[in-house]
Amino acid sequence: MKKTIFSGIKPTGIPTLGSFLGAITHWDKLSAQYNCLYCVVDLHAITIRQDPAVLRDNGRNLLAWLIALGLDPERNVLYFQSHVPAHAELGWILNCYTYVGELNRMTQFKDKSAKNAENINAGLYTYPVLQTADIVLFQANLVPIGDDQRQHLELCRDVAGRFNKIYGDIFTIPEAFVPPVGARIMGLQNPTDKMSKSDETSGDCIYLSDASDVIIKKFKKAVTDSDSQIRVAEDKPGISNLLTIYACMTGKTLSESEADFEGKGYGHFKQTVGEVVAENLRPYQQEHARLMADNTYLDKVAAEGAKKAAELAAPTLAKVKQAIGFN
Ligand code: ATP
Ligand code: LTN
């Protein structure tokens, strides 16, 4: 039997080069070997206040991006989390099997509450429990994610393991799949912080929809350092990040990437990385524009995806309810 892959992505804005290189770019290669589900996690998105019209647009846009980036809806289940009530139902149940002490340790909660001090809501706090439900609902074996999500996956394993210990083997315990290179793409202006679509620092983030000249301009302005060596090093976060992006985009190793720029200056280096990124993204951008003009198709994909996901989720939710003692 094929194993199952599940991952989620928030419709909180236009996806970035970070989520592309850290996560999505690896997803399309997996469908031959695994049953794959990719979910637009709109229930997670509302842990930060969203404008309804913008949230709706972002969701549709993200679905179109997933398809444009190579996820064929015939071979992957693509859907919106809010269309499948089993996520929220299992999320509630698992809240009762997660300790406050565990949630207190989550660094994403600490980061997001520092950035949204006026709205530290209970959903933001229990966010990783809903994420756990997303994953175990489908008995997922593997969860492809960027480095920032490792801690949530660990929590998921702990909660699922605890539930199994009480009620018998209900859930598969999933493994994280984190790429060896590109798992943490950093901001171009703050290379010590991860590139994030909800960060508003100008020029920090490459959005997948950025025009080629905008991309090149952002790379030209990327923060580097005061020496002139183009190599990966802990004390050179800006240069290391640009080399990582270049390596991911060209399929070269980090040392091959360093060799490509031996003896070259920072100006040439930044311009080249910008051009490579812009060139690579162009065909995806064209496909995205084409899909965005076809609402009927996007609606059909979302409806079929939700139907399939609901069918796949039902047996696990039934098993959970039976185990707990619900009538
Ligand atoms: P937000 O800024 O709203 O918190 P995000 O961009 O961090 O959003 P998502 O878009 O939901 O988060 O992330 C989707 C996937 O991309 C996740 O698996 C996440 O780990 C990965 N990812 C996000 N940002 C990066 C990054 N800078 N480098 C590598 N992987 C990333
Ligand atoms: N928390 C993730 C998004 C997410 C997810 C998931 C990822 C929600 N549910 C299930 C993997 C599996 C994020 O912030 N990027």
Coordinates of N, CA and C in Angstrom, one line a residue, residues 31-181:
S31 N 4.4 12.6 -5.7 CA 3.1 12.0 -5.9 C 3.2 10.6 -6.6
A32 N 4.3 10.3 -7.2 CA 4.4 9.0 -7.9 C 4.5 7.9 -6.8
Q33 N 5.1 8.2 -5.7 CA 5.4 7.2 -4.7 C 4.4 7.2 -3.5
Y34 N 3.7 8.3 -3.3 CA 2.8 8.5 -2.1 C 1.4 8.9 -2.5
N35 N 0.5 8.7 -1.6 CA -0.8 9.4 -1.7 C -0.6 10.8 -1.1
C36 N -0.8 11.9 -1.8 CA -0.4 13.2 -1.3 C -1.6 14.1 -1.1
L37 N -1.7 14.7 0.0 CA -2.7 15.7 0.3 C -2.0 17.0 0.7
Y38 N -2.4 18.1 0.0 CA -1.9 19.4 0.3 C -3.1 20.4 0.6
C39 N -3.0 21.0 1.7 CA -4.2 21.7 2.2 C -3.9 23.2 2.4
V40 N -4.9 24.0 1.9 CA -4.8 25.4 2.2 C -5.4 25.6 3.6
V41 N -4.6 25.9 4.5 CA -5.0 25.8 5.9 C -5.6 27.2 6.4
D42 N -6.8 27.4 5.9 CA -7.5 28.7 6.2 C -7.9 28.8 7.7
L43 N -8.2 27.7 8.4 CA -8.5 27.7 9.8 C -7.3 28.2 10.6
H44 N -6.1 27.8 10.1 CA -4.9 28.3 10.8 C -4.7 29.8 10.5
A45 N -5.1 30.2 9.3 CA -4.8 31.6 8.9 C -5.5 32.6 9.8
I46 N -6.7 32.2 10.3 CA -7.5 33.2 11.1 C -7.0 33.4 12.5
T47 N -5.9 32.7 12.8 CA -5.2 33.0 14.1 C -4.6 34.4 14.2
I48 N -4.4 34.9 13.0 CA -4.0 36.3 12.8 C -5.2 37.0 12.1
R49 N -5.7 38.2 12.6 CA -6.9 38.8 12.0 C -6.8 38.9 10.5
Q50 N -7.8 38.5 9.8 CA -7.8 38.6 8.3 C -9.0 39.4 7.8
D51 N -8.8 40.1 6.7 CA -9.9 40.8 6.1 C -10.6 39.7 5.2
P52 N -11.9 39.5 5.4 CA -12.6 38.4 4.7 C -12.4 38.4 3.1
A53 N -12.4 39.5 2.5 CA -12.3 39.5 1.0 C -10.8 39.1 0.7
V54 N -9.9 39.6 1.5 CA -8.5 39.3 1.2 C -8.2 37.9 1.4
L55 N -8.8 37.3 2.5 CA -8.5 35.9 2.8 C -9.1 35.0 1.7
R56 N -10.3 35.4 1.2 CA -10.9 34.6 0.1 C -9.9 34.7 -1.1
D57 N -9.4 35.9 -1.5 CA -8.5 36.0 -2.6 C -7.2 35.2 -2.4
N58 N -6.7 35.4 -1.2 CA -5.4 34.7 -0.9 C -5.6 33.2 -1.1
G59 N -6.7 32.7 -0.6 CA -6.9 31.2 -0.7 C -7.0 30.7 -2.1
R60 N -7.7 31.4 -3.0 CA -7.8 31.1 -4.4 C -6.5 31.2 -5.1
N61 N -5.8 32.3 -4.7 CA -4.5 32.5 -5.3 C -3.5 31.4 -5.0
L62 N -3.6 31.0 -3.7 CA -2.6 30.0 -3.2 C -2.9 28.6 -3.9
L63 N -4.2 28.3 -4.1 CA -4.6 27.1 -4.7 C -4.0 27.1 -6.2
A64 N -4.2 28.3 -6.8 CA -3.6 28.4 -8.2 C -2.1 28.3 -8.2
W65 N -1.5 28.8 -7.2 CA 0.0 28.6 -7.1 C 0.4 27.2 -7.0
L66 N -0.3 26.5 -6.1 CA 0.1 25.1 -5.9 C 0.0 24.3 -7.2
I67 N -1.0 24.6 -8.0 CA -1.2 23.9 -9.3 C -0.1 24.3 -10.2
A68 N 0.1 25.7 -10.3 CA 1.1 26.2 -11.2 C 2.5 25.7 -10.9
L69 N 2.8 25.5 -9.6 CA 4.1 25.0 -9.2 C 4.3 23.5 -9.5
G70 N 3.3 22.9 -10.0 CA 3.5 21.5 -10.5 C 2.6 20.4 -9.8
L71 N 1.8 20.8 -8.8 CA 0.9 19.8 -8.2 C -0.3 19.6 -9.0
D72 N -0.3 18.5 -9.7 CA -1.4 18.1 -10.6 C -2.6 17.6 -9.7
P73 N -3.7 18.3 -9.8 CA -4.9 17.9 -9.0 C -5.4 16.5 -9.2
E74 N -5.0 15.9 -10.4 CA -5.3 14.5 -10.7 C -4.5 13.6 -9.8
R75 N -3.3 14.0 -9.4 CA -2.4 13.1 -8.7 C -2.2 13.5 -7.2
N76 N -2.8 14.7 -6.8 CA -2.6 15.2 -5.5 C -4.0 15.7 -5.0
V77 N -4.3 15.5 -3.8 CA -5.6 16.0 -3.2 C -5.3 17.4 -2.7
L78 N -5.9 18.4 -3.4 CA -5.7 19.8 -3.1 C -7.1 20.4 -2.6
Y79 N -7.1 21.0 -1.4 CA -8.4 21.4 -0.9 C -8.2 22.5 0.2
F80 N -9.3 23.0 0.6 CA -9.3 24.0 1.7 C -9.7 23.3 3.0
Q81 N -8.9 23.6 4.0 CA -9.2 23.0 5.4 C -10.6 23.3 5.9
S82 N -11.1 24.5 5.6 CA -12.4 24.9 6.2 C -13.6 24.1 5.5
H83 N -13.3 23.4 4.3 CA -14.3 22.7 3.6 C -14.4 21.3 4.2
V84 N -13.5 20.9 5.1 CA -13.6 19.5 5.6 C -13.7 19.6 7.2
P85 N -14.9 19.6 7.7 CA -15.1 19.8 9.1 C -14.4 18.9 10.1
A86 N -13.9 17.7 9.6 CA -13.2 16.7 10.4 C -11.9 17.4 11.0
H87 N -11.3 18.3 10.3 CA -10.1 19.0 10.9 C -10.4 19.6 12.2
A88 N -11.5 20.4 12.2 CA -11.8 21.2 13.4 C -12.3 20.2 14.5
E89 N -13.0 19.2 14.1 CA -13.6 18.2 15.1 C -12.5 17.5 15.8
L90 N -11.5 17.0 15.0 CA -10.4 16.2 15.6 C -9.5 17.2 16.4
G91 N -9.4 18.4 15.9 CA -8.6 19.5 16.6 C -9.1 19.7 18.0
W92 N -10.4 19.8 18.1 CA -11.0 20.0 19.5 C -10.7 18.8 20.4
I93 N -10.9 17.6 19.8 CA -10.6 16.4 20.6 C -9.2 16.4 21.1
L94 N -8.3 16.6 20.2 CA -6.8 16.5 20.5 C -6.4 17.6 21.5
N95 N -7.2 18.7 21.6 CA -6.9 19.8 22.6 C -6.9 19.2 24.0
C96 N -7.8 18.2 24.1 CA -8.0 17.5 25.4 C -6.9 16.5 25.8
Y97 N -6.0 16.3 24.8 CA -4.9 15.4 25.0 C -3.5 16.1 24.9
T98 N -3.5 17.4 24.9 CA -2.3 18.2 24.8 C -2.1 19.0 26.0
Y99 N -0.9 19.1 26.6 CA -0.7 19.8 27.8 C -0.3 21.2 27.5
V100 N -0.8 22.1 28.4 CA -0.5 23.5 28.3 C 1.0 23.7 28.4
G101 N 1.7 22.9 29.2 CA 3.2 23.0 29.3 C 3.8 22.7 27.9
E102 N 3.2 21.9 27.1 CA 3.8 21.6 25.8 C 3.6 22.8 24.9
L103 N 2.4 23.4 24.9 CA 2.1 24.5 24.1 C 3.0 25.7 24.5
N104 N 3.3 25.9 25.8 CA 4.1 27.0 26.3 C 5.5 27.0 25.6
R105 N 5.9 25.9 25.2 CA 7.3 25.8 24.7 C 7.4 26.1 23.2
M106 N 6.2 26.3 22.5 CA 6.3 26.5 21.0 C 6.8 27.9 20.6
T107 N 7.9 27.9 19.9 CA 8.5 29.1 19.5 C 7.7 30.0 18.5
Q108 N 7.0 29.3 17.6 CA 6.1 30.0 16.7 C 5.1 30.9 17.4
F109 N 4.5 30.3 18.5 CA 3.5 31.0 19.3 C 4.2 32.3 19.9
K110 N 5.4 32.1 20.4 CA 6.1 33.2 21.1 C 6.4 34.3 20.0
D111 N 6.9 33.9 18.8 CA 7.2 34.9 17.8 C 5.9 35.6 17.3
K112 N 4.9 34.8 17.0 CA 3.7 35.4 16.5 C 3.0 36.3 17.5
S113 N 3.1 35.9 18.8 CA 2.4 36.8 19.8 C 3.2 38.1 20.0
A114 N 4.5 38.0 19.9 CA 5.3 39.2 20.0 C 5.0 40.2 18.8
K115 N 4.7 39.6 17.6 CA 4.4 40.4 16.5 C 2.9 40.9 16.5
N116 N 2.0 40.2 17.2 CA 0.6 40.6 17.2 C 0.1 40.8 18.7
A117 N 0.8 41.7 19.4 CA 0.5 41.8 20.9 C -1.0 42.1 21.1
E118 N -1.6 42.8 20.2 CA -3.0 43.2 20.4 C -4.0 42.0 20.2
N119 N -3.6 40.9 19.7 CA -4.5 39.8 19.4 C -3.9 38.5 19.7
I120 N -3.5 38.2 20.9 CA -2.9 36.9 21.3 C -4.1 36.0 21.7
N121 N -4.7 35.4 20.7 CA -6.0 34.7 20.9 C -5.7 33.2 21.2
A122 N -6.7 32.5 21.7 CA -6.5 31.1 22.1 C -6.2 30.2 20.9
G123 N -6.7 30.6 19.7 CA -6.5 29.8 18.5 C -5.0 29.8 18.2
L124 N -4.3 31.0 18.4 CA -2.9 31.1 18.1 C -2.1 30.1 19.0
Y125 N -2.6 30.0 20.2 CA -2.0 29.2 21.2 C -2.2 27.7 20.9
T126 N -3.4 27.3 20.5 CA -3.6 25.9 20.2 C -3.4 25.5 18.8
Y127 N -2.9 26.4 18.0 CA -2.6 26.2 16.6 C -1.9 24.9 16.3
P128 N -0.9 24.5 17.1 CA -0.2 23.3 16.8 C -1.0 22.0 17.0
V129 N -2.1 22.1 17.8 CA -3.0 21.0 18.0 C -3.8 20.8 16.8
L130 N -4.3 21.8 16.2 CA -5.0 21.7 14.9 C -4.1 21.1 13.8
Q131 N -2.9 21.6 13.8 CA -1.9 21.0 12.9 C -1.7 19.5 13.1
T132 N -1.7 19.1 14.4 CA -1.6 17.7 14.7 C -2.8 17.0 14.1
A133 N -4.0 17.5 14.3 CA -5.2 16.9 13.8 C -5.1 16.8 12.2
D134 N -4.7 17.8 11.6 CA -4.5 17.8 10.1 C -3.8 16.6 9.6
I135 N -2.7 16.3 10.3 CA -1.8 15.3 9.9 C -2.3 13.9 10.2
V136 N -2.7 13.7 11.5 CA -3.1 12.3 11.9 C -4.5 11.9 11.4
L137 N -5.3 12.9 11.0 CA -6.6 12.6 10.4 C -6.4 11.7 9.2
F138 N -5.3 11.8 8.5 CA -5.1 11.1 7.2 C -4.1 9.9 7.4
Q139 N -3.7 9.7 8.7 CA -2.7 8.7 9.0 C -1.4 8.9 8.1
A140 N -1.1 10.2 8.1 CA 0.1 10.6 7.2 C 1.4 10.0 7.8
N141 N 2.2 9.5 6.9 CA 3.5 8.9 7.3 C 4.6 10.0 7.3
L142 N 4.5 10.9 6.3 CA 5.5 11.9 6.0 C 4.9 13.3 5.9
V143 N 5.6 14.2 6.5 CA 5.1 15.6 6.4 C 6.2 16.5 5.9
P144 N 6.2 16.9 4.6 CA 7.2 17.8 4.1 C 7.0 19.2 4.6
I145 N 8.0 19.7 5.3 CA 7.9 21.1 5.9 C 9.3 21.8 5.8
G146 N 9.3 23.1 6.1 CA 10.5 23.8 6.3 C 11.0 23.6 7.7
D147 N 12.2 24.1 8.0 CA 12.8 23.9 9.3 C 12.0 24.5 10.4
D148 N 11.3 25.6 10.2 CA 10.5 26.3 11.3 C 9.4 25.4 11.8
Q149 N 9.0 24.4 11.1 CA 7.9 23.6 11.5 C 8.3 22.3 12.3
R150 N 9.6 22.1 12.5 CA 10.0 20.9 13.1 C 9.4 20.7 14.5
Q151 N 9.4 21.8 15.3 CA 8.9 21.7 16.6 C 7.4 21.3 16.7
H152 N 6.6 21.8 15.7 CA 5.2 21.4 15.7 C 5.1 19.9 15.3
L153 N 5.9 19.5 14.5 CA 5.9 18.1 14.1 C 6.2 17.2 15.3
E154 N 7.2 17.6 16.1 CA 7.6 16.9 17.3 C 6.4 16.8 18.3
L155 N 5.7 17.9 18.4 CA 4.5 18.0 19.3 C 3.4 17.0 18.7
C156 N 3.3 17.0 17.4 CA 2.3 16.1 16.8 C 2.6 14.7 17.1
R157 N 3.9 14.3 17.0 CA 4.3 12.9 17.4 C 4.0 12.6 18.8
D158 N 4.3 13.5 19.7 CA 4.0 13.3 21.1 C 2.5 13.1 21.4
V159 N 1.7 14.0 20.9 CA 0.3 13.9 21.2 C -0.3 12.7 20.6
A160 N 0.0 12.3 19.3 CA -0.5 11.1 18.7 C 0.0 9.9 19.5
G161 N 1.2 9.9 19.9 CA 1.7 8.8 20.7 C 1.0 8.6 22.0
R162 N 0.7 9.7 22.7 CA 0.0 9.7 23.9 C -1.4 9.1 23.7
F163 N -2.1 9.6 22.6 CA -3.4 9.1 22.3 C -3.4 7.6 22.1
N164 N -2.4 7.1 21.3 CA -2.3 5.7 21.0 C -2.0 4.9 22.3
K165 N -1.3 5.5 23.2 CA -1.0 4.7 24.5 C -2.2 4.5 25.3
I166 N -3.1 5.5 25.2 CA -4.4 5.3 26.0 C -5.4 4.4 25.3
Y167 N -5.5 4.5 24.0 CA -6.6 3.9 23.3 C -6.2 2.8 22.3
G168 N -4.9 2.5 22.2 CA -4.5 1.5 21.2 C -4.0 2.2 20.0
D169 N -3.6 1.4 19.0 CA -3.0 2.1 17.8 C -4.0 2.7 16.9
I170 N -4.3 4.0 17.2 CA -5.3 4.7 16.3 C -4.6 5.5 15.2
F171 N -3.5 6.2 15.6 CA -2.8 7.1 14.7 C -1.5 6.5 14.2
T172 N -1.1 6.8 13.0 CA 0.2 6.6 12.5 C 1.1 7.7 13.0
I173 N 2.3 7.4 13.5 CA 3.2 8.5 14.0 C 4.0 9.0 12.8
P174 N 3.8 10.3 12.4 CA 4.4 10.8 11.2 C 5.9 11.2 11.4
E175 N 6.6 11.2 10.3 CA 8.0 11.7 10.3 C 8.0 13.0 9.5
A176 N 8.9 13.9 9.9 CA 9.1 15.2 9.2 C 10.0 14.9 8.0
F177 N 9.7 15.6 6.9 CA 10.6 15.5 5.7 C 11.1 16.9 5.5
V178 N 12.4 17.2 5.9 CA 12.9 18.6 5.8 C 14.1 18.5 4.8
P179 N 14.0 19.3 3.8 CA 15.1 19.2 2.7 C 16.5 19.6 3.3
P180 N 17.5 18.9 2.8 CA 18.9 19.2 3.3 C 19.4 20.6 3.1
V181 N 19.0 21.1 1.9 CA 19.4 22.5 1.6 C 18.1 23.3 1.3

